[in-house]
């Protein structure tokens, strides 16, 4: 949003607030979407004019079978992200059957082998992390091994994981946020029988009625080049870009039939969290949460809003037969309190209006063009067309989700805090790549209690090597509690996850099963997926002892 449209946006929010007889900021701070908020977002979406980029047969996000993949060159290229501008961009480039793919969307069946040679054509080290997959340490790409400039790295692993949409991106510590920001990130779809059954029962086709949505926020200069200039203070908070992109499309729209659509959402932003809702005519539509990071839930959950933190994926089903005809539906991020409570004594800051707080601290000119975290914004407009008859129903059960293997006794405690010197810590430590913070026994069940300090920020905590279950949330902030069910769990806590968002003052109890087939000790990392936090050292190394 440029300065002028942003000013207009704020004016219209003010006008709506006045019309409703209360300051709009109050509604933003203390609740979900109001009708006024929804209408402002829908007005923004009405101007969206760029067709959403979809995975096709080649090019950006071109779909290819992982089994056909031989080589991924990590290189500098150019891409038209903003209409009419050439943006220098980093991409994973593959060639297959005479076609060129940029950041290919990979398909793999459970049990298949992936053998790929990554060639580093950058001027700095890199390595691919297969985010969410239960690989051995060497094939995890955790940054303990990297490929130096001009060198290659051979991956060879069997996909043992449940069907889901996974995420591959760079993981060389010291370079992660910049490489991801400048373009290196894409998707890996793992398929199994349950996945195939869902696609059949809903008559879904990838790229048409099953649509991946990669959410990212970026800044561009006047020439269309990506800007990643970040102060120490911004590193401490995490990078927030002013321009919201979906599949590298700004202001995107799609045309859709009145049927069930599947949206597979990746939050690929460095640090921005979103609160997703579908809006029509000032109200939230209900939709289904079908799956999370680690695949399908046992049963679909009926929801009308959900948070998604950096690194997380959500599998959503939207039945457009429940929408009104002739009026667009808008995928939005709703207003929420980003809870950047790191500045002071926790509680006192947690409920503050951060928009105002920020405005006092930063120069007015810089603020006008900035999209605050938690600001209500449109992400995608869905134009609903009349269409052929469609009589499919969302199945009552989706998968045989394995139950959590819960260890009795005292949990392993993981404390998230700051060191008072501008760094985030895990159990009081900043990252030391040379030593393991602790060792777990291969095959063991462990319960961890992840406790976030009150004077903190939300931290999306991501583990390499395993998926886990969320058992319980304690002392959650009100905006989380109001979406929660039994044991304080959110609908997205009901499946397997590799990234759990832990809010300031909150504690989350999670269950791991450290079983895997690899002989020999395996070293992995556990870190915050706010990429700037990880870069500052919010990461530990741990060992799975064979
Ligand atoms: Cu963090």
XYZ file of C-alpha atoms in Angstrom, residues 3-543:
541
model
C 1.415 6.351 1.396
C -1.673 7.812 -0.254
C -3.762 4.660 -0.216
C -2.661 3.971 3.318
C -3.747 7.418 4.467
C -7.077 6.881 2.736
C -7.373 3.489 4.376
C -6.816 4.965 7.831
C -9.299 7.738 7.102
C -11.944 5.238 6.055
C -11.294 3.186 9.180
C -11.708 6.356 11.247
C -14.939 7.194 9.459
C -16.326 3.724 10.068
C -15.315 3.911 13.708
C -17.106 7.214 14.100
C -20.180 5.839 12.342
C -20.267 2.911 14.744
C -20.169 5.360 17.651
C -16.856 4.114 19.031
C -13.210 4.642 18.170
C -12.266 2.023 15.599
C -9.024 1.281 17.405
C -11.051 -0.062 20.315
C -12.707 -2.664 18.137
C -9.367 -3.565 16.601
C -7.801 -4.103 20.008
C -10.525 -5.967 21.772
C -12.199 -8.430 19.506
C -12.506 -10.255 16.252
C -13.758 -8.820 13.012
C -16.438 -6.226 13.349
C -18.715 -5.626 10.388
C -16.978 -2.273 9.930
C -13.563 -3.915 9.808
C -14.806 -6.496 7.307
C -16.269 -3.824 5.041
C -13.014 -1.849 5.040
C -11.109 -4.992 4.064
C -13.621 -5.850 1.334
C -13.342 -2.334 -0.027
C -9.574 -2.780 -0.252
C -10.056 -6.100 -2.088
C -12.444 -4.533 -4.612
C -9.437 -2.765 -6.180
C -7.366 -5.958 -6.551
C -6.545 -6.321 -10.242
C -3.819 -8.952 -10.639
C -4.657 -12.587 -11.450
C -3.262 -14.833 -8.712
C -0.172 -16.746 -9.862
C -1.001 -20.443 -9.822
C 1.229 -23.492 -10.123
C 1.355 -24.511 -13.773
C 3.303 -26.821 -16.065
C 6.572 -24.852 -15.815
C 8.019 -21.542 -14.624
C 7.436 -20.138 -11.150
C 5.890 -22.803 -8.890
C 5.709 -25.142 -11.890
C 4.512 -28.553 -10.737
C 6.944 -31.430 -11.154
C 7.302 -34.902 -9.725
C 10.113 -34.986 -7.182
C 11.157 -38.299 -8.744
C 11.993 -36.405 -11.969
C 14.148 -33.925 -10.110
C 17.884 -34.345 -10.701
C 19.385 -30.973 -9.948
C 18.331 -27.779 -8.207
C 20.532 -24.826 -9.018
C 20.396 -22.101 -6.386
C 20.879 -18.940 -8.365
C 20.187 -15.306 -9.011
C 17.527 -14.643 -11.636
C 14.872 -12.056 -12.470
C 11.139 -12.144 -12.057
C 8.270 -9.800 -12.817
C 6.691 -9.544 -9.375
C 5.226 -6.050 -9.678
C 3.615 -5.399 -13.085
C 6.152 -3.989 -15.537
C 9.166 -4.253 -13.187
C 12.024 -6.743 -13.308
C 12.940 -7.825 -9.792
C 16.315 -9.485 -9.152
C 15.388 -12.664 -7.376
C 16.939 -15.809 -5.923
C 15.392 -19.082 -7.039
C 15.766 -22.831 -7.035
C 15.973 -23.628 -10.740
C 15.266 -27.070 -12.174
C 15.028 -28.365 -15.719
C 13.001 -31.350 -16.815
C 11.790 -32.520 -20.243
C 12.930 -29.268 -21.843
C 11.031 -27.110 -19.354
C 12.468 -24.674 -16.831
C 11.072 -24.445 -13.316
C 11.614 -21.674 -10.758
C 10.979 -22.751 -7.179
C 9.160 -25.846 -8.467
C 6.172 -27.194 -6.539
C 7.271 -30.789 -5.994
C 4.997 -33.822 -5.777
C 6.061 -37.005 -4.008
C 4.204 -40.128 -2.977
C 4.801 -41.411 0.512
C 7.583 -44.000 0.280
C 9.224 -42.461 -2.794
C 12.901 -41.553 -2.908
C 14.085 -38.040 -3.581
C 17.585 -37.821 -5.041
C 18.674 -34.340 -5.937
C 21.933 -32.509 -6.354
C 21.774 -28.945 -5.063
C 24.281 -26.696 -6.822
C 25.131 -23.496 -5.019
C 25.609 -20.718 -7.583
C 25.329 -17.962 -4.956
C 28.249 -15.979 -3.546
C 27.543 -17.289 -0.032
C 26.897 -20.654 1.632
C 23.488 -22.258 1.371
C 21.689 -25.495 2.143
C 18.084 -26.668 1.641
C 16.039 -27.545 4.713
C 13.079 -29.859 4.005
C 10.826 -28.215 6.583
C 8.492 -30.691 8.262
C 9.998 -33.902 6.891
C 11.383 -36.506 9.284
C 14.723 -36.895 7.505
C 18.036 -37.981 8.984
C 20.263 -35.081 10.009
C 22.328 -35.117 6.820
C 19.242 -34.850 4.609
C 17.446 -32.417 6.907
C 19.560 -29.481 5.797
C 19.714 -28.006 9.288
C 22.742 -25.831 8.611
C 25.250 -28.001 10.460
C 26.380 -28.881 6.931
C 26.299 -26.288 4.128
C 27.429 -26.021 0.507
C 29.986 -23.271 -0.004
C 29.761 -21.062 -3.135
C 30.316 -23.131 -6.271
C 29.866 -26.420 -4.419
C 27.120 -29.018 -4.585
C 25.268 -31.038 -1.955
C 23.655 -34.404 -2.657
C 20.331 -35.265 -1.052
C 19.049 -38.827 -1.057
C 16.162 -39.728 1.202
C 12.970 -41.689 1.334
C 9.820 -39.672 2.043
C 8.420 -41.381 5.137
C 6.029 -38.600 6.065
C 2.267 -38.268 6.121
C 0.649 -36.507 3.208
C 0.817 -32.761 3.653
C 2.156 -29.610 2.072
C 5.749 -29.225 3.194
C 8.070 -26.311 2.669
C 11.651 -26.222 1.424
C 13.873 -23.237 2.077
C 17.495 -22.307 2.903
C 18.939 -22.961 6.348
C 22.566 -21.767 6.462
C 22.760 -20.027 9.835
C 23.830 -16.415 9.310
C 22.144 -16.178 5.895
C 18.649 -17.601 6.385
C 16.421 -14.491 6.574
C 18.085 -12.785 3.595
C 18.025 -15.846 1.339
C 14.383 -16.628 2.128
C 13.426 -12.980 1.724
C 15.085 -12.713 -1.681
C 13.129 -15.661 -3.021
C 14.330 -19.082 -1.915
C 11.248 -20.989 -0.777
C 8.795 -23.435 -2.296
C 6.460 -26.332 -1.664
C 6.613 -30.112 -1.494
C 3.298 -31.963 -1.636
C 3.454 -35.442 -0.161
C 0.594 -37.710 -1.211
C -0.796 -40.883 0.343
C -4.044 -42.892 0.213
C -5.981 -40.620 2.588
C -4.912 -37.604 0.579
C -5.984 -39.242 -2.683
C -9.343 -40.160 -1.112
C -10.008 -36.547 -0.127
C -9.138 -35.262 -3.601
C -11.436 -37.850 -5.156
C -14.337 -37.220 -2.813
C -14.231 -33.454 -3.418
C -13.158 -33.639 -7.073
C -10.106 -31.430 -6.494
C -7.404 -30.524 -9.008
C -4.144 -28.890 -7.932
C -3.830 -25.378 -9.347
C -7.556 -25.153 -10.175
C -9.750 -26.049 -7.214
C -6.919 -26.905 -4.836
C -4.870 -23.758 -4.554
C -1.631 -23.250 -2.644
C -1.360 -19.781 -1.126
C 2.110 -18.604 -0.097
C 1.771 -15.531 2.138
C 4.740 -13.163 2.191
C 5.402 -9.519 3.008
C 8.058 -7.546 1.174
C 9.389 -4.049 0.536
C 10.377 -2.803 -2.920
C 12.318 0.251 -4.043
C 11.185 2.460 -6.942
C 12.943 0.196 -9.473
C 11.116 -2.859 -8.167
C 14.112 -4.317 -6.333
C 13.471 -6.085 -3.044
C 14.652 -4.124 -0.034
C 15.901 -5.807 3.092
C 17.410 -3.067 5.211
C 16.906 -3.812 8.842
C 17.979 -2.075 12.034
C 18.998 -3.854 15.243
C 15.597 -3.021 16.729
C 13.843 -4.497 13.690
C 16.001 -7.623 13.912
C 14.811 -7.977 17.492
C 11.159 -7.747 16.371
C 11.475 -9.495 13.037
C 11.140 -8.066 9.539
C 7.743 -6.685 8.526
C 7.249 -5.755 4.871
C 4.626 -3.243 3.788
C 3.507 -5.050 0.644
C 1.503 -8.228 1.138
C 2.005 -10.825 -1.590
C 0.167 -14.074 -2.216
C 2.085 -16.417 -4.529
C 4.219 -13.352 -5.340
C 1.112 -11.522 -6.566
C 0.170 -8.171 -5.080
C -3.551 -7.402 -4.968
C -4.554 -10.818 -6.368
C -7.915 -12.183 -7.439
C -9.285 -15.485 -8.751
C -12.567 -16.485 -10.346
C -14.235 -19.382 -8.560
C -17.250 -21.614 -9.014
C -19.873 -22.301 -6.343
C -18.277 -25.471 -5.046
C -15.700 -26.579 -2.477
C -12.209 -25.116 -2.795
C -9.147 -26.298 -0.969
C -6.623 -23.627 0.013
C -3.252 -24.865 1.192
C -1.760 -21.936 2.985
C 1.907 -21.450 3.847
C 2.968 -18.513 5.942
C 6.258 -17.905 4.142
C 6.864 -14.510 5.742
C 10.016 -13.947 7.774
C 8.175 -12.694 10.856
C 4.577 -11.654 10.144
C 1.654 -13.567 11.640
C -1.771 -13.482 9.964
C -5.284 -14.127 11.270
C -7.148 -15.694 8.367
C -10.837 -15.255 7.632
C -13.077 -15.320 4.564
C -15.378 -12.302 4.404
C -18.466 -11.523 2.389
C -20.753 -8.523 2.791
C -19.337 -7.559 6.180
C -19.539 -11.005 7.751
C -17.175 -13.899 8.277
C -17.934 -17.082 6.363
C -17.454 -20.364 8.129
C -14.911 -22.731 6.624
C -13.197 -25.991 7.507
C -9.748 -26.611 8.902
C -8.832 -29.934 7.279
C -5.148 -30.202 8.075
C -2.084 -28.655 9.648
C 1.712 -28.823 9.224
C 1.819 -32.601 9.509
C -1.199 -33.464 7.364
C -4.914 -34.117 7.626
C -6.787 -33.906 10.917
C -8.893 -36.880 11.988
C -12.006 -34.798 11.259
C -12.562 -31.363 9.722
C -13.011 -28.502 12.194
C -15.599 -25.808 11.516
C -13.960 -22.417 12.129
C -14.296 -18.826 10.975
C -10.827 -17.475 11.803
C -7.392 -18.807 12.628
C -3.897 -17.540 13.273
C -1.046 -18.735 11.073
C 2.512 -18.029 12.191
C 5.696 -18.004 10.092
C 6.620 -21.535 8.997
C 3.137 -22.984 9.561
C 0.860 -24.517 6.923
C -2.917 -24.834 7.107
C -5.195 -26.883 4.878
C -8.529 -25.070 4.480
C -11.779 -26.053 2.770
C -14.174 -23.310 1.745
C -17.623 -24.214 0.439
C -18.609 -21.371 -1.859
C -22.164 -22.758 -2.075
C -22.505 -21.165 1.389
C -21.556 -17.770 -0.034
C -24.017 -15.432 -1.709
C -23.961 -15.288 -5.478
C -22.800 -12.225 -7.358
C -20.698 -10.781 -4.568
C -16.975 -11.465 -4.054
C -15.509 -13.280 -1.080
C -12.309 -11.885 0.421
C -9.562 -13.826 2.130
C -8.313 -11.440 4.786
C -6.055 -11.094 7.742
C -8.158 -9.695 10.581
C -7.084 -7.214 13.215
C -5.299 -8.689 16.203
C -2.899 -7.616 18.903
C 0.589 -8.636 17.709
C 1.656 -8.640 21.385
C 5.063 -7.178 20.895
C 5.373 -7.008 24.668
C 9.142 -7.262 24.700
C 9.737 -3.622 25.566
C 8.645 -3.602 29.193
C 6.986 -5.436 32.020
C 4.854 -7.822 30.013
C 1.249 -7.401 31.100
C 1.200 -3.639 31.009
C 2.279 -3.656 27.365
C 0.321 -6.618 26.150
C -2.969 -4.826 25.656
C -1.611 -1.595 24.274
C -2.426 -0.153 20.910
C 0.844 -0.900 19.188
C -0.080 1.129 16.145
C -0.127 4.255 18.277
C 2.910 3.230 20.264
C 4.888 2.699 17.076
C 3.721 5.980 15.611
C 5.206 7.876 18.541
C 8.550 6.166 18.181
C 9.122 6.144 14.447
C 9.308 9.103 12.059
C 5.870 9.854 10.620
C 7.061 9.522 7.014
C 8.298 5.978 7.567
C 5.146 4.966 9.405
C 2.731 6.021 6.673
C 3.985 3.357 4.346
C 4.246 0.560 6.851
C 1.816 -2.297 7.304
C 1.666 -2.961 11.028
C 1.439 -6.534 12.180
C -2.143 -7.216 13.211
C -3.516 -4.594 10.833
C -6.663 -5.734 8.995
C -5.845 -6.285 5.321
C -7.243 -8.035 2.278
C -5.115 -10.875 0.884
C -7.113 -12.309 -2.028
C -10.414 -11.527 -3.741
C -12.468 -14.504 -4.881
C -15.011 -13.644 -7.577
C -17.854 -16.123 -7.284
C -19.340 -17.193 -10.627
C -22.398 -19.267 -11.339
C -21.308 -22.760 -12.245
C -22.261 -26.338 -13.053
C -23.950 -28.410 -10.372
C -21.655 -29.711 -7.667
C -22.981 -32.085 -5.024
C -19.886 -33.132 -3.058
C -19.712 -32.875 0.718
C -16.805 -32.425 3.106
C -16.182 -35.920 4.521
C -16.879 -36.434 8.232
C -13.522 -38.151 8.708
C -10.301 -37.319 6.922
C -7.510 -39.464 8.322
C -6.422 -42.031 10.859
C -4.428 -39.532 12.838
C -2.018 -41.406 15.119
C -2.685 -40.471 18.756
C -0.082 -38.665 20.830
C 2.377 -40.900 22.647
C 2.473 -39.180 26.020
C 5.280 -39.675 28.514
C 4.290 -39.532 32.178
C 6.248 -37.509 34.702
C 7.816 -34.100 34.677
C 8.161 -32.441 31.278
C 11.363 -31.122 29.772
C 11.149 -27.377 30.283
C 11.946 -24.961 27.491
C 11.992 -21.290 28.496
C 11.769 -18.528 25.916
C 12.995 -15.109 26.987
C 15.312 -12.243 26.129
C 18.772 -11.640 27.502
C 18.289 -7.890 28.023
C 21.019 -7.245 25.442
C 18.915 -7.464 22.294
C 18.853 -11.229 21.829
C 16.253 -13.934 22.301
C 17.170 -17.010 24.300
C 16.077 -20.622 24.748
C 16.762 -21.782 28.313
C 18.983 -18.738 28.725
C 21.211 -19.608 25.773
C 21.844 -18.148 22.358
C 22.748 -20.512 19.528
C 25.999 -22.408 19.746
C 26.386 -24.506 16.591
C 29.229 -26.435 18.219
C 27.305 -28.035 21.066
C 24.079 -29.860 21.747
C 21.874 -28.226 24.379
C 20.533 -31.669 25.324
C 20.198 -35.235 24.155
C 17.044 -37.285 23.703
C 16.936 -41.030 23.321
C 15.887 -42.393 19.944
C 12.465 -44.022 20.352
C 11.642 -42.106 23.540
C 8.412 -40.254 24.168
C 8.982 -36.850 25.718
C 6.704 -34.098 26.936
C 8.012 -30.563 26.683
C 6.589 -27.517 28.417
C 7.449 -24.495 26.271
C 7.090 -21.413 28.463
C 7.225 -17.956 26.947
C 8.148 -15.058 29.206
C 5.591 -12.288 29.735
C 7.941 -9.558 28.544
C 8.318 -11.304 25.230
C 6.905 -11.635 21.740
C 5.019 -14.507 20.130
C 7.572 -17.119 19.058
C 6.697 -19.728 16.390
C 8.865 -22.592 17.654
C 9.929 -25.079 14.995
C 11.635 -28.429 15.415
C 13.654 -30.305 12.807
C 13.329 -34.044 12.390
C 9.909 -34.675 13.948
C 6.251 -33.705 14.035
C 4.621 -33.328 17.449
C 1.241 -33.008 19.166
C 0.049 -30.041 21.221
C -1.499 -31.346 24.463
C -2.434 -28.168 26.270
C -2.164 -24.380 26.279
C -1.938 -22.544 29.592
C -2.271 -18.821 30.385
C -3.056 -17.963 26.770
C -3.914 -14.349 25.936
C -7.619 -13.562 25.503
C -7.436 -13.408 21.692
C -6.124 -16.995 21.667
C -8.416 -18.254 24.441
C -11.506 -17.080 22.575
C -10.650 -19.440 19.682
C -9.696 -22.375 21.917
C -11.510 -25.536 22.994
C -10.675 -28.154 25.618
C -7.226 -27.939 27.233
C -6.956 -24.454 25.778
C -6.106 -25.977 22.416
C -6.790 -24.266 19.128
C -8.347 -26.228 16.246
C -4.907 -26.210 14.589
C -3.471 -27.915 17.690
C -5.516 -31.052 16.943
C -3.180 -32.397 14.276
C 0.523 -33.006 13.829
C 2.615 -29.885 13.822
C 6.246 -28.908 13.410
C 5.804 -25.243 14.380
C 3.862 -24.076 17.435
C 3.135 -20.424 18.063
C 3.731 -19.573 21.722
C 2.337 -16.203 22.811
C 3.813 -13.948 25.543
C 3.030 -15.336 28.993
C 1.715 -18.557 27.482
C 2.919 -22.112 28.168
C 2.317 -24.928 25.699
C 2.659 -28.598 26.586
C 3.643 -30.737 23.601
C 4.301 -34.453 23.058
C 7.146 -35.859 20.967
C 7.784 -39.358 19.781
C 11.487 -39.459 18.964
C 11.213 -42.665 16.955
C 12.933 -42.811 13.594
C 14.717 -45.458 11.539
C 18.183 -43.895 11.477
C 21.146 -45.621 13.054
C 23.819 -43.389 14.496
C 23.343 -40.199 16.495
C 21.389 -37.508 14.660
C 21.860 -33.816 15.432
C 18.983 -31.452 14.725
C 17.938 -27.943 15.686
C 14.946 -26.416 17.459
C 14.403 -22.717 16.828
C 12.089 -19.774 16.461
C 10.724 -19.480 12.903
C 10.651 -15.726 13.175
C 13.709 -15.820 10.921
C 15.304 -12.709 12.394
C 14.948 -14.203 15.881
C 16.632 -17.405 14.709
C 19.360 -15.331 13.076
C 19.995 -13.552 16.392
C 20.497 -16.968 17.967
C 17.054 -18.151 19.093
C 17.994 -21.705 18.226
C 19.429 -24.728 19.977
C 21.020 -27.871 18.679
C 19.841 -31.184 20.138
C 20.912 -34.784 19.619
